[in-house]
Every structure is written in C-alpha cells, then in structure tokens.
Amino acid sequence: MEILLRDRRESLFFLMCVPGTVHYSLKALSFSQGMVNMGLLLLLIICQCAINSIKTCSVSKPNIILLMADDLGVGDLGCYGNRTLRKDNNLVETPNIDRLVEEGVTLTQHIAASPLCTPSRAAFLTGRYPIRSGMAAFSRVGVFLFSASSGGLPSEEITFSRSRKWHLGMNCESSNDFCHHPLSHGFDYFYGLLVTNFRDCKPGQGSVFLKGVQKGLVLPIQITGIALVSLVVGQYIGLLKVPFQALGYFLLIITISLMGFVVLFSRNTDTPFLLVLSYLHVHTALYASENFKGKSKHGLYGDTVEEMDWSVGQVLDVLEKHNLSDKSLVYFTSDQGAHVEEISSAGEVHGGYNGIYKGGTSTNWEGGIRVPGLLRWPGVVQAGAYIDKPTSNMGIFPTIVGLADAQLPSDRIIDGHDLQPLLQGKVTQSKHEFLFHYCNAYLNAVRWHPAGNSESVWKVFFFTPNFSPEDSNGCYDSHVCFCHGGFITRHDPPLLFDLSRDPEEKVPLTPETESRFYEILRVVHQAVDNHTRSLHAVPNQLSWNNLLWKPWLQLCCSSLSLATVTMSQEGVHCRYIWDK
C-alpha cells in the first residue's frame, strides 16, 4: 500500500510496514499542513492498517503509535499546567493531547537522553546513550547541519524503527552510498526530512548559523585574511612560490556552506502496526495553516502548537472510529525541551515554554531535558494516572521489543528499561536509579533516585553553562549553550540539588544544608565510575570531518533552493519545495 498526498506547501506523509515484524511507520513533516488532506490521509492509512492487523492484533501485541514533537516545552501543554496559549483562558489550548492524560498515564519526570536533536533521537531509536554509538560530539557543534555530511547513525546500531525527521546522517563516501540512510536499515521507501528545520529556511526570520557562529568566527576570519594577504604579498615579491590555484581552493574551502533535504516513504503488509508520527512542529522556522493563524496569545509559536494538537486529535479520532483505540498504545513526547533562545529577527518569541524549569534546549537543566511523557492504552494502563518517578525516552526501545515478544540484543548494553511493569502498576519504582546527562560527549550531570521508598531525586552538576546575558535563562548571545572551555563553569565540589524539593534548581545544597552531602557525592561518583567502565571507544560520528559539508556527498538538489528528494528502488527524484 502506498499513499502520498502533497499540498502546495509540501505536507509530507508516508506509511511503512515490514513483513514479519511489528514495524509500521507513518510520518508527517509539513511546512503547512492542510487540515482536510491530512484527515483524509490518516483515515486511509489507519483503515488499511486496521484491516491488515485485525486478525493478528492482541493485548500482548498492540498497535503502537509514537508521536514526537520537536523542541516542544513541557510547559506548552495544558495538561502540564499551561493556560495561556489561547486568547480565552477558559478554553484548554491542547484538548487532544490532554485527552491522552485523561485516558492514560502521565510521566511527570520523563527525561530526554540529550538536550539536542541528533543525540536525543539516536538514543530514542536505540535505547542507548548516544555516547555509545558515537552520536555525541566532542566539538562545539552537537547536531548534523548538512545532508552532505559523512557522519550518521552507524549501521550496526539496532533500532525499532528508522523513520521520522531523521537528523541522523545519510552518506559516507559518495552521494549515493546512503550508508546512514533509512534505506540501509530495512525500509523500501523513504519520504521525509533528512536534517532538520531551520529558520534560515524562511525569509525574514534571521539566521541560526550567523547567530551561533558569529562570535567564534571573528578571530579565525581575521587570521585567515592575514594569511591570505601574506601569501599573496609573498608570492608577489618573490619570497614564496605558492600556486594561485592553491589560494583559490583554500578560499573555496573556507567559504562553502550549504544545506540539503532528503525525503522518502515506504509500505508493508499484515501485522500489528508501529506508527511513528514525527512533527517538524514546533522547531523554527514556524509555519501555521490559515485555520490556526492568530488563535493564540503566544503568536505564531502558539498557533503551531495548536495545529499540532489538532493533528494528534485526527490520529486519535481515526483509531476510535475503526475500533482500534483499545488495541493501541499511544505515546506522545518531544525530543527535548523548548528552545528558549529562539527569537525572530522581528523580535517575536519563537521558542516555547518550559514551565517552572530552568534552561532549555542544549542544556541539562530540567528545562532542556524534562519532556512530555503521555501513554494511553485503554484497559491496560490506568486512565488518569500519574507516575512521578524518573523515566527516560530510551525506555521506548525495550518497551516495544517487549510488546513484540522479541529479545533485546545481548551483544550490547541497552540503557533504557521496559516501561510496561511501571505503566501497568506491577511495580512502583523505576528501574532508572541513575540517569547520566551528557552535554555533547561530556558528562555534565547525574540524576540519582535511590532504590526503596525514598522520595528524593538528587541531581549533581559537574559543570554548568554560562548564560548570556548573565542574568537570563539561556545563551541568547550564541543562540545555544556550549559544553566546554570558556562557555561553562566547572564546580568542585559539584552542585547538588534535590529535585523533589527544588525542581526549579534554584538553590544548590551545601554540607551545611544537607547532612548527607558528601555521602551522596560518593555514591554518584561510584555510579559514574561504573558507567564510564561500560563505555567503549567508537568512531566519532560528529567529528569536524564528519560534520563538514562535502560537495561529493551532495544530492542533485541544491539546498539553497530548498528542494526535496523522493527516493525508492526506481531512483532519485528532485522537486523544489516551493514549486506549485
């Protein structure tokens, strides 16, 4: 079954099923979604899945629907306390997402494995800390910026699905080897976004690149300029013999900067389905359909939140219409917290709201890693229940493996834990006694929830980002916070918080205010030692060499023209996004 529906602003959807496995996937990537078209598409897709799965679906092997927002703040949702997105505060601004709360379980301490897109999504797909797969950077840049980069999720990594906003690499050595591409991981078709959405893609919204690198590039550009002038002068007066072609190549290398997008879809047959709907919402650049523009107090950002909520409602309604609700586990989350530094060139706030929590995207303060965690499975998980224990988005991988009656791979460490016992009330304690929070490849903080009946959730910071301006809640001068050098402050002894008493991370504890201060640090350091010994050297997929744009890896479409690529066994086809 193949379904493709596309409107003039390029709403992209695909359905993917792999015979013999619990492996269906649908994705929506849109710059502006058409309401009627999307509803029709979802109806057709889930109808087909319903027909195919009706004979095989059971409680032990449900349909699985995974919904992931991009850069959504935990405080953006009505169910987590926000009452300001709508002009009429008496109305709930995210009624469809709130339905998941009323009819399912809310994880109040659901934690992303990383505060950045690329490593967080790698961890979500594999159930492993991104440092284990080489998807954590030692350099300043922690995500892939170009489709023509050579890094990506290694082929030996095992995932439950490889379809969504990808942001995990594509090629290795040529523009058509697709070594990191979903087609190399079990898909027949791919139709989606390879990298990510940037506000650079929307005229008039400013540049993420210039904002993030303008400070760091001043000195290198000055040095490069002096070097070039010196080489030319030396050549002219005869002190040096430098081929002018070399000067040209040198200049070309330091000035080239392009981006690309790749898109794809695929199909399947007759097993319970896994539906992965991964939104571009609410990452910048922001887009909202005419039906949603101007509806919220929070401007365009709030409009996109409400449009995404409407889309979630379409999925839930179709499941209900075809009697699939009781046979389906629905999960909603975000890849990390809201990007608080996102402000348009016109001064409009385009980033989300992390509620009471400090910081946002790129930081391991709670605002960067505490994300929505909503799960609904009528008759299996208790409706309206709240679980106030630390859980991780790495737990989705082992949960799906368990629901499929499959075995976790035994040749590697899986850091996530199956959520089923916790969701079904069979246990009250999360298996995540420790969670390790990395800033790129650097261990930044550790969370410890002691086993037993302890209510305390200790969090230890070895270093913290330097906010700019200093009294702000983010790194506004550089657009994101960085992880080393002069961008951070190291702490010895480490900062200690008890999140059960201070979820806003306002007042670090001291030996005077916490009698167990040094004992807590001792336990955490021992956990760090054990964790560190479990790590093994792997190729760094986010090294500068792997991050840099390589012209020989670029597909046919110019990223400057915002073109998309449809890929299948029949070949590669390019189309410009703004074509009508």
Coordinates of C-alpha atoms in Angstrom, one line a residue:
M1 CA 0.0 0.0 0.0
E2 CA 1.4 3.4 -1.0
I3 CA -0.2 6.7 -0.2
L4 CA 1.2 10.1 -0.9
L5 CA -0.7 13.3 -0.6
R6 CA 1.1 16.6 -1.1
D7 CA -0.2 20.2 -1.0
R8 CA 1.4 23.3 -2.4
R9 CA 3.3 23.9 0.9
E10 CA 4.6 20.4 0.9
S11 CA 2.8 18.3 3.5
L12 CA 4.7 15.0 3.5
F13 CA 3.4 11.7 4.8
F14 CA 4.4 8.1 4.5
L15 CA 3.3 4.7 5.6
M16 CA 5.8 1.9 6.1
C17 CA 5.4 -1.7 7.1
V18 CA 7.9 -4.5 7.2
P19 CA 6.6 -8.1 6.7
G20 CA 7.1 -10.4 9.7
T21 CA 7.8 -7.7 12.3
V22 CA 5.9 -5.3 14.4
H23 CA 7.1 -2.5 12.1
Y24 CA 4.7 0.0 10.5
S25 CA 5.5 3.7 10.4
L26 CA 3.8 6.9 9.3
K27 CA 5.3 10.3 9.4
A28 CA 4.1 13.8 8.9
L29 CA 6.6 16.5 8.0
S30 CA 5.0 19.8 7.0
F31 CA 5.7 23.4 6.5
S32 CA 2.0 24.0 6.4
Q33 CA -0.5 21.1 6.8
G34 CA -3.8 21.1 5.0
M35 CA -6.5 20.0 7.5
V36 CA -8.8 18.2 5.1
N37 CA -5.9 16.5 3.3
M38 CA -4.3 15.3 6.5
G39 CA -7.5 13.9 7.9
L40 CA -8.2 12.0 4.7
L41 CA -4.6 10.7 4.6
L42 CA -4.8 9.4 8.2
L43 CA -8.2 7.9 7.6
L44 CA -6.9 5.9 4.5
I45 CA -3.7 4.8 6.3
I46 CA -5.2 3.7 9.5
C47 CA -8.1 2.0 7.7
Q48 CA -5.6 -0.1 5.8
C49 CA -3.6 -0.8 9.0
A50 CA -6.9 -1.8 10.7
I51 CA -7.8 -4.2 8.0
N52 CA -4.4 -5.7 7.9
S53 CA -4.0 -6.1 11.7
I54 CA -7.5 -7.1 12.8
K55 CA -6.7 -10.8 12.8
T56 CA -3.3 -10.6 14.4
C57 CA -3.7 -7.7 17.0
S58 CA -4.0 -8.7 20.6
V59 CA -3.3 -7.3 24.1
S60 CA 0.1 -8.7 24.1
K61 CA 0.9 -7.3 20.7
P62 CA -0.9 -3.9 20.3
N63 CA -0.6 -1.4 17.6
I64 CA 1.9 1.2 18.7
I65 CA 1.6 4.9 17.8
L66 CA 4.6 7.1 18.7
L67 CA 4.1 10.9 18.4
M68 CA 7.1 13.1 18.7
A69 CA 7.2 16.9 18.7
D70 CA 10.3 18.9 18.0
D71 CA 11.5 21.4 20.6
L72 CA 8.2 21.4 22.5
G73 CA 8.4 22.8 26.0
V74 CA 6.8 20.7 28.8
G75 CA 5.1 23.9 29.9
D76 CA 3.4 24.5 26.5
L77 CA 0.7 21.9 27.2
G78 CA -2.5 22.4 29.1
C79 CA -2.1 19.1 30.8
Y80 CA 1.2 20.2 32.3
G81 CA -0.2 23.5 33.5
N82 CA -0.2 26.0 30.6
R83 CA -3.4 28.1 30.4
T84 CA -2.2 31.0 28.3
L85 CA -1.9 29.8 24.7
R86 CA -5.5 30.5 23.9
K87 CA -7.0 34.0 23.9
D88 CA -9.8 32.7 26.1
N89 CA -8.2 31.2 29.1
N90 CA -11.3 29.3 29.9
L91 CA -10.6 27.0 26.9
V92 CA -8.0 24.3 27.1
E93 CA -5.4 25.0 24.4
T94 CA -4.3 21.4 23.7
P95 CA -7.5 19.4 24.2
N96 CA -6.4 16.4 22.1
I97 CA -3.1 16.0 23.8
D98 CA -4.9 16.5 27.1
R99 CA -7.1 13.5 26.1
L100 CA -4.1 11.3 26.5
V101 CA -3.7 12.5 30.1
E102 CA -7.4 11.8 30.9
E103 CA -7.4 8.4 29.2
G104 CA -3.9 7.3 30.0
V105 CA -0.7 7.7 32.2
T106 CA 1.3 10.9 32.6
L107 CA 5.0 10.5 33.3
T108 CA 5.9 13.7 35.3
Q109 CA 9.6 13.1 35.3
H110 CA 10.1 11.9 31.7
I111 CA 13.7 12.7 30.6
A112 CA 15.2 13.0 27.2
A113 CA 18.6 11.3 26.9
S114 CA 20.1 14.5 25.4
P115 CA 19.0 18.2 25.1
L116 CA 19.8 18.2 21.4
C117 CA 18.0 16.7 18.4
T118 CA 20.6 14.4 16.9
P119 CA 21.8 12.6 20.1
S120 CA 18.3 12.6 21.6
R121 CA 16.8 10.9 18.6
A122 CA 19.7 8.4 18.3
A123 CA 19.1 7.4 22.0
F124 CA 15.3 7.2 21.4
L125 CA 15.7 4.9 18.5
T126 CA 18.4 2.6 20.0
G127 CA 17.6 2.7 23.8
R128 CA 21.3 3.6 24.4
Y129 CA 23.1 6.7 25.5
P130 CA 24.4 8.5 22.3
I131 CA 27.9 8.3 23.6
R132 CA 27.8 4.5 22.9
S133 CA 27.1 4.9 19.2
G134 CA 29.4 7.9 18.5
M135 CA 26.4 10.2 18.2
A136 CA 27.8 12.7 20.8
A137 CA 30.2 15.4 19.8
F138 CA 33.5 16.4 21.3
S139 CA 33.4 19.6 19.2
R140 CA 31.2 22.6 19.7
V141 CA 28.5 21.5 17.2
G142 CA 26.4 18.7 18.5
V143 CA 24.0 18.1 15.6
F144 CA 24.2 17.5 11.9
L145 CA 23.8 20.7 9.9
F146 CA 24.1 19.4 6.3
S147 CA 22.7 16.5 4.4
A148 CA 26.1 16.2 2.7
S149 CA 27.9 15.3 5.9
S150 CA 29.6 11.9 6.2
G151 CA 28.6 11.1 9.8
G152 CA 25.5 9.4 10.9
L153 CA 23.9 6.6 13.0
P154 CA 26.2 3.6 12.5
S155 CA 24.7 0.7 10.5
E156 CA 25.4 -1.7 13.4
E157 CA 23.1 0.1 15.7
I158 CA 19.8 -1.7 16.2
T159 CA 16.6 0.3 16.3
F160 CA 12.8 -0.4 16.5
S161 CA 12.2 1.9 13.5
R162 CA 14.0 4.4 11.3
S163 CA 11.5 6.8 10.1
R164 CA 10.8 10.4 11.1
K165 CA 12.6 13.7 11.0
W166 CA 15.8 11.8 10.5
H167 CA 18.7 14.1 11.5
L168 CA 21.0 11.1 11.8
G169 CA 23.1 11.3 8.6
M170 CA 22.9 9.9 5.1
N171 CA 26.0 9.2 3.1
C172 CA 29.6 8.1 3.9
E173 CA 31.8 8.3 0.9
S174 CA 29.7 9.2 -2.2
S175 CA 26.4 10.9 -2.9
N176 CA 24.6 7.6 -3.5
D177 CA 26.0 5.1 -1.0
F178 CA 23.3 6.0 1.6
C179 CA 25.2 4.2 4.4
H180 CA 23.4 6.1 7.2
H181 CA 20.1 6.4 5.3
P182 CA 16.9 4.6 6.4
L183 CA 17.0 2.6 3.1
S184 CA 20.1 0.9 4.6
H185 CA 18.1 -0.1 7.7
G186 CA 15.1 -2.1 6.4
F187 CA 13.0 0.5 4.5
D188 CA 11.8 0.0 1.0
Y189 CA 11.0 3.8 0.6
F190 CA 11.8 6.9 2.5
Y191 CA 9.9 10.2 2.1
G192 CA 10.9 12.7 4.9
L193 CA 13.3 15.3 6.1
L194 CA 16.9 14.3 6.4
V195 CA 18.3 17.1 8.5
T196 CA 16.0 19.5 10.4
N197 CA 14.0 22.7 10.0
F198 CA 15.9 26.0 10.4
R199 CA 14.6 29.5 10.5
D200 CA 17.2 30.2 7.8
C201 CA 14.7 28.4 5.5
K202 CA 12.0 31.1 5.9
P203 CA 12.8 34.5 4.5
G204 CA 12.8 37.3 7.1
Q205 CA 13.3 35.1 10.2
G206 CA 17.1 35.6 10.6
S207 CA 19.9 33.0 10.6
V208 CA 20.7 30.3 13.2
F209 CA 24.1 29.9 11.6
L210 CA 25.2 33.5 11.8
K211 CA 23.8 33.9 15.4
G212 CA 25.6 30.7 16.6
V213 CA 29.0 31.3 15.0
Q214 CA 29.4 35.0 14.6
K215 CA 31.4 35.3 17.8
G216 CA 33.6 32.3 17.2
L217 CA 34.4 33.2 13.6
V218 CA 35.8 36.7 14.1
L219 CA 39.3 35.6 15.1
P220 CA 39.6 32.7 12.5
I221 CA 38.4 35.0 9.7
Q222 CA 41.0 37.7 10.7
I223 CA 43.8 35.1 10.9
T224 CA 42.7 33.6 7.5
G225 CA 42.5 37.1 5.9
I226 CA 46.0 37.9 7.2
A227 CA 47.3 34.6 6.0
L228 CA 45.8 35.0 2.5
V229 CA 47.2 38.6 2.2
S230 CA 50.6 37.4 3.4
L231 CA 50.7 34.6 0.9
V232 CA 49.7 36.9 -2.0
V233 CA 52.3 39.5 -0.9
G234 CA 54.9 36.8 -0.5
Q235 CA 54.1 35.5 -3.9
Y236 CA 54.3 39.0 -5.5
I237 CA 57.6 40.0 -4.1
G238 CA 59.1 36.5 -4.7
L239 CA 59.6 35.4 -1.1
L240 CA 57.2 32.5 -1.6
K241 CA 56.2 30.3 -4.5
V242 CA 52.5 29.5 -4.0
P243 CA 50.4 28.2 -6.9
F244 CA 47.4 30.6 -7.3
Q245 CA 45.2 27.5 -7.7
A246 CA 46.0 26.6 -4.1
L247 CA 44.9 30.1 -2.9
G248 CA 41.6 29.6 -4.8
Y249 CA 41.0 26.2 -3.3
F250 CA 41.8 27.5 0.2
L251 CA 39.3 30.3 -0.2
L252 CA 36.7 28.0 -1.6
I253 CA 37.0 25.6 1.3
I254 CA 36.5 28.2 4.0
T255 CA 33.6 29.9 2.3
I256 CA 31.4 27.0 1.1
S257 CA 28.3 26.4 3.3
L258 CA 25.2 24.6 2.0
M259 CA 22.3 22.5 3.4
G260 CA 20.1 19.8 1.8
F261 CA 16.9 17.9 2.5
V262 CA 16.0 14.3 1.6
V263 CA 12.6 12.8 1.6
L264 CA 11.1 9.3 1.3
F265 CA 8.3 6.8 2.1
S266 CA 7.6 3.1 2.2
R267 CA 4.9 0.3 2.5
N268 CA 4.0 -3.0 4.2
T269 CA 1.5 -5.8 4.8
D270 CA -0.4 -7.6 7.6
T271 CA 1.0 -7.3 11.1
P272 CA 0.2 -5.0 14.1
F273 CA 1.5 -1.7 13.2
L274 CA 4.0 0.7 14.6
L275 CA 3.0 4.3 13.6
V276 CA 5.7 6.9 14.1
L277 CA 4.4 10.5 13.5
S278 CA 7.3 12.9 13.9
Y279 CA 6.5 16.5 13.6
L280 CA 8.5 19.4 12.4
H281 CA 6.3 21.4 14.8
V282 CA 7.4 23.4 16.8
H283 CA 11.0 23.8 15.6
T284 CA 11.7 27.0 13.7
A285 CA 11.1 28.2 11.1
L286 CA 7.5 28.3 12.3
Y287 CA 4.5 27.7 9.9
A288 CA 0.8 27.6 10.6
S289 CA -2.1 27.0 8.3
E290 CA -4.7 29.7 7.8
N291 CA -7.1 28.0 10.1
F292 CA -4.7 28.3 13.0
K293 CA -3.1 31.7 12.5
G294 CA -3.8 34.2 15.2
K295 CA -5.5 31.9 17.5
S296 CA -3.1 32.0 20.5
K297 CA -1.7 34.6 22.8
H298 CA 1.8 33.3 22.0
G299 CA 1.8 34.4 18.4
L300 CA 2.9 32.1 15.6
Y301 CA 4.5 29.7 18.1
G302 CA 1.2 29.1 19.9
D303 CA -0.6 28.7 16.6
T304 CA 1.8 25.9 15.6
V305 CA 1.3 24.2 19.0
E306 CA -2.5 24.2 18.4
E307 CA -2.1 22.9 14.9
M308 CA 0.0 20.0 16.1
D309 CA -2.6 19.3 18.8
W310 CA -5.3 19.2 16.1
S311 CA -3.2 16.7 14.2
V312 CA -2.9 14.5 17.3
G313 CA -6.7 14.6 17.5
Q314 CA -7.0 13.4 13.9
V315 CA -5.0 10.3 14.8
L316 CA -7.0 9.5 18.0
D317 CA -10.3 10.1 16.2
V318 CA -9.5 7.6 13.4
L319 CA -8.3 5.0 15.9
E320 CA -11.6 5.3 17.7
K321 CA -13.7 5.3 14.5
H322 CA -12.2 2.0 13.5
N323 CA -12.3 0.4 17.0
L324 CA -8.5 0.4 17.3
S325 CA -8.2 2.5 20.5
D326 CA -8.4 -0.4 22.9
K327 CA -5.8 -2.3 20.8
S328 CA -3.3 0.5 20.5
L329 CA -0.6 2.0 22.8
V330 CA -0.3 5.8 22.0
Y331 CA 2.8 7.7 23.2
F332 CA 3.4 11.4 23.0
T333 CA 6.7 13.2 23.7
S334 CA 9.2 15.8 22.5
D335 CA 12.8 15.2 21.5
Q336 CA 14.0 17.8 24.1
G337 CA 12.8 20.9 25.9
A338 CA 11.8 24.2 24.4
H339 CA 14.5 26.3 22.7
V340 CA 14.1 29.4 24.8
E341 CA 16.6 31.5 22.8
E342 CA 14.5 31.3 19.6
I343 CA 13.6 34.9 18.8
S344 CA 12.8 36.0 15.2
S345 CA 14.6 38.9 13.5
A346 CA 11.5 40.9 14.2
G347 CA 11.8 40.3 17.9
E348 CA 8.9 37.8 18.2
V349 CA 9.4 34.9 20.6
H350 CA 9.5 31.7 18.6
G351 CA 10.7 29.4 21.3
G352 CA 8.5 27.5 23.8
Y353 CA 7.8 27.5 27.5
N354 CA 9.4 25.1 29.9
G355 CA 7.2 25.9 32.8
I356 CA 8.9 26.3 36.2
Y357 CA 12.0 24.5 34.9
K358 CA 15.4 26.2 34.3
G359 CA 17.1 26.5 30.9
G360 CA 16.1 24.8 27.6
T361 CA 17.4 23.1 24.5
S362 CA 21.2 22.4 24.7
T363 CA 21.3 22.4 28.5
N364 CA 20.8 19.7 31.1
W365 CA 18.9 22.0 33.4
E366 CA 15.5 20.5 33.8
G367 CA 14.0 22.8 31.1
G368 CA 16.3 21.2 28.5
I369 CA 15.6 17.5 29.2
R370 CA 12.3 17.2 31.0
V371 CA 9.7 16.4 28.3
P372 CA 6.1 15.3 28.0
G373 CA 5.6 11.6 28.5
L374 CA 2.0 10.6 27.9
L375 CA 0.9 7.0 27.2
R376 CA -2.6 5.7 26.6
W377 CA -3.7 2.0 26.3
P378 CA -7.3 1.6 27.4
G379 CA -7.9 -1.4 29.6
V380 CA -4.1 -2.0 30.2
V381 CA -2.8 1.3 31.7
Q382 CA -4.8 3.1 34.3
A383 CA -6.7 6.2 33.0
G384 CA -5.8 9.5 34.6
A385 CA -2.8 8.0 36.5
Y386 CA 0.4 9.9 37.2
I387 CA 3.8 8.4 37.7
D388 CA 6.2 10.7 39.5
K389 CA 9.3 8.6 39.0
P390 CA 12.3 9.2 36.7
T391 CA 11.8 7.6 33.3
S392 CA 13.7 8.0 30.0
N393 CA 12.9 8.2 26.4
M394 CA 15.4 5.4 26.0
G395 CA 12.8 3.2 27.6
I396 CA 10.6 3.2 24.4
F397 CA 13.0 0.8 22.6
P398 CA 12.9 -2.0 25.2
T399 CA 9.2 -1.4 25.7
I400 CA 8.5 -2.0 22.0
V401 CA 10.8 -5.0 21.9
G402 CA 8.9 -6.5 24.9
L403 CA 5.5 -5.8 23.4
A404 CA 6.6 -7.6 20.2
D405 CA 7.7 -10.7 22.3
A406 CA 11.2 -10.2 21.0
Q407 CA 14.5 -10.4 22.8
L408 CA 16.8 -7.4 23.4
P409 CA 20.2 -7.7 21.7
S410 CA 22.7 -9.4 24.0
D411 CA 25.8 -8.1 22.3
R412 CA 25.5 -4.5 23.6
I413 CA 24.3 -2.5 26.6
I414 CA 20.8 -1.2 26.4
D415 CA 20.4 1.7 28.8
G416 CA 16.6 2.0 28.6
H417 CA 14.2 -0.1 30.6
D418 CA 10.9 -1.6 29.6
L419 CA 8.1 0.7 30.9
Q420 CA 5.4 -2.0 30.9
P421 CA 5.6 -3.0 34.6
L422 CA 5.6 0.6 35.7
L423 CA 2.7 1.6 33.4
Q424 CA 0.6 -1.4 34.4
G425 CA 1.1 -0.8 38.2
K426 CA 3.1 -4.0 38.7
V427 CA 5.9 -2.0 40.2
T428 CA 6.1 1.4 41.8
Q429 CA 9.8 2.1 41.4
S430 CA 11.5 3.0 38.2
K431 CA 14.5 0.9 37.2
H432 CA 16.4 4.1 36.4
E433 CA 18.2 4.5 39.7
F434 CA 20.8 6.6 37.9
L435 CA 20.5 8.7 34.7
F436 CA 23.6 10.2 33.1
H437 CA 23.2 13.6 31.4
Y438 CA 25.6 14.4 28.7
C439 CA 26.4 17.8 27.1
N440 CA 27.5 16.5 23.8
A441 CA 30.2 13.9 24.7
Y442 CA 30.9 15.4 28.1
L443 CA 29.3 14.0 31.3
N444 CA 27.5 17.1 32.6
A445 CA 25.3 15.8 35.4
V446 CA 23.9 12.7 37.1
R447 CA 20.4 12.0 38.5
W448 CA 20.0 9.6 41.4
H449 CA 16.7 8.3 42.6
P450 CA 17.7 5.9 45.5
A451 CA 16.1 2.5 45.5
G452 CA 13.4 1.8 48.1
N453 CA 10.9 4.4 49.3
S454 CA 13.0 7.5 49.0
E455 CA 11.2 10.5 47.6
S456 CA 14.4 12.4 46.9
V457 CA 15.8 12.8 43.4
W458 CA 19.3 14.0 43.7
K459 CA 20.9 15.8 40.8
V460 CA 24.7 16.5 40.6
F461 CA 26.2 19.0 38.2
F462 CA 29.9 18.8 37.4
F463 CA 29.7 21.9 35.2
T464 CA 27.0 24.4 34.1
P465 CA 26.7 26.6 31.1
N466 CA 27.4 30.3 31.3
F467 CA 24.1 32.1 30.4
S468 CA 24.4 35.2 28.3
P469 CA 23.3 37.7 29.3
E470 CA 24.4 36.5 32.8
D471 CA 21.0 37.1 34.5
S472 CA 19.0 35.4 31.7
N473 CA 17.6 31.9 31.3
G474 CA 19.7 30.9 28.3
C475 CA 22.6 31.6 26.0
Y476 CA 21.0 34.3 23.8
D477 CA 24.2 35.7 22.5
S478 CA 25.2 32.4 20.8
H479 CA 21.7 31.0 20.2
V480 CA 22.6 27.8 22.1
C481 CA 24.7 26.9 25.1
F482 CA 28.0 25.1 24.5
C483 CA 29.7 22.4 26.6
H484 CA 33.4 23.2 27.2
G485 CA 36.0 25.9 27.5
G486 CA 35.0 29.4 28.4
F487 CA 31.3 28.6 27.8
I488 CA 31.0 26.7 31.1
T489 CA 31.8 26.9 34.8
R490 CA 33.2 23.8 36.5
H491 CA 32.2 23.0 40.1
D492 CA 34.3 21.4 42.7
P493 CA 32.6 20.1 44.7
P494 CA 29.8 19.6 42.2
L495 CA 26.5 21.4 42.6
L496 CA 23.9 19.3 44.3
F497 CA 20.1 19.7 44.1
D498 CA 17.2 17.7 45.5
L499 CA 14.6 17.9 42.7
S500 CA 11.8 16.6 44.9
R501 CA 12.2 19.8 47.0
D502 CA 13.7 22.2 44.4
P503 CA 12.5 21.2 40.9
E504 CA 13.4 24.7 39.7
E505 CA 17.1 24.1 40.6
K506 CA 17.3 27.4 42.3
V507 CA 19.4 26.7 45.5
P508 CA 22.3 24.3 45.4
L509 CA 22.7 22.3 48.6
T510 CA 25.8 22.5 50.8
P511 CA 27.3 20.4 53.6
E512 CA 25.6 22.9 55.9
T513 CA 22.1 22.5 54.4
E514 CA 22.3 18.7 53.6
S515 CA 23.9 16.4 56.2
R516 CA 24.4 13.6 53.6
F517 CA 26.1 15.9 51.1
Y518 CA 29.4 14.0 50.8
E519 CA 27.7 10.6 51.1
I520 CA 25.5 11.5 48.1
L521 CA 28.5 12.7 46.1
R522 CA 30.4 9.5 47.0
V523 CA 27.5 7.3 45.7
V524 CA 27.2 9.4 42.5
H525 CA 31.0 9.2 41.8
Q526 CA 30.9 5.4 42.2
A527 CA 28.0 5.3 39.7
V528 CA 30.0 7.4 37.3
D529 CA 33.0 5.1 37.6
N530 CA 30.8 2.1 36.9
H531 CA 29.1 3.8 33.9
T532 CA 32.5 5.0 32.5
R533 CA 33.9 1.5 32.6
S534 CA 31.0 0.3 30.5
L535 CA 31.9 2.7 27.6
H536 CA 34.0 1.6 24.7
A537 CA 35.7 3.7 22.1
V538 CA 33.7 4.1 18.9
P539 CA 34.1 6.2 15.8
N540 CA 33.0 9.8 16.4
Q541 CA 30.2 10.4 14.0
L542 CA 30.1 14.1 14.9
S543 CA 33.8 14.9 14.4
W544 CA 34.6 18.0 12.4
N545 CA 35.5 15.8 9.5
N546 CA 32.1 14.1 9.6
L547 CA 30.2 17.3 10.2
L548 CA 31.6 19.4 7.3
W549 CA 29.8 19.8 4.1
K550 CA 31.3 17.6 1.3
P551 CA 30.3 18.5 -2.2
W552 CA 30.8 15.0 -3.4
L553 CA 28.1 13.8 -1.0
Q554 CA 25.5 16.4 -2.1
L555 CA 22.5 15.1 -3.9
C556 CA 21.1 16.6 -7.1
C557 CA 19.0 19.2 -5.3
S558 CA 20.6 22.5 -4.2
S559 CA 19.9 23.1 -0.6
L560 CA 19.9 26.8 -1.3
S561 CA 16.7 26.2 -3.3
L562 CA 15.1 24.2 -0.5
A563 CA 14.5 21.1 -2.7
T564 CA 13.3 17.7 -1.6
V565 CA 14.2 14.3 -2.8
T566 CA 12.0 11.3 -3.2
M567 CA 13.9 8.0 -3.1
S568 CA 12.9 4.5 -4.0
Q569 CA 14.3 1.5 -5.8
E570 CA 13.3 3.3 -9.0
G571 CA 15.8 6.1 -8.4
V572 CA 16.2 9.6 -7.0
H573 CA 13.8 12.4 -8.0
C574 CA 14.2 16.0 -7.1
R575 CA 11.5 18.6 -6.5
Y576 CA 11.6 22.2 -5.2
I577 CA 9.6 22.8 -2.1
W578 CA 8.1 26.0 -3.3
D579 CA 7.1 24.6 -6.8
K580 CA 3.3 25.0 -7.3

